[in-house]
Amino acid sequence: MSQVLDGKKIAILATDGVERRELTEPRDAVRNAGGTTELLSLKSDAIDARDHDLQPAGTYDVDRPVAKAKVDEFDGLVIPGGTVNADKLRSDSDAVSFVRDFVESGKPVGVICHGPWTLVEAGVAKGRTLTSYPSLRTDLRNAGANVVDQELVVDGNLMTSRSPDDLPAFCAAIVEAFAKERAPQS
């Protein structure tokens, strides 16, 4: 694959309970395209992943807590799903502020499965066309989003998908969007 993301740095925001494939496949897509990733979390040690919210699926080392990260350090953001992951993220003020600031910056943000719960909590879903895992679509509608049932939805700088089944389209879309993002100014 070409190195379309050479020099790009992408934040991945996740915590315990993250859906393994929704963490690893976007991460690998970014790396395979020449970009780097940094795993941000609510804590500084490893996080536990799951498969289908049930089976333990390994641990992943955190690069740093989200409270110590700044939006201008990154070219894009990925928010994986997993019911427990998303619920913990939306309950953390540092994570919610980071997501709000990232979306408002205009930089590309890819969110999959239960990840849009954080968009609701950050107050950035209103007026946006989004998709998600079916069980949180009512929450998105109540937050003012236009909710559709599609593999991939792109609305401005937000890209959303429904589940791990949509990862091929999701990964292709985030790599394309991240490639178009200008490098952060140092």
GROMACS .gro file of C-alpha atoms in nm, residues 61 66 68-69 124 138 142:
model
    7
   61ASP     CA    1  -0.058  -0.059   2.606
   66VAL     CA    2  -0.629   1.164   2.713
   68LYS     CA    3  -0.246   1.497   2.868
   69ALA     CA    4  -0.321   1.513   2.494
  124VAL     CA    5  -2.163   1.749   1.868
  138THR     CA    6  -3.258   0.651   1.984
  142ASN     CA    7  -3.272   1.244   2.101
   0.00000   0.00000   0.00000
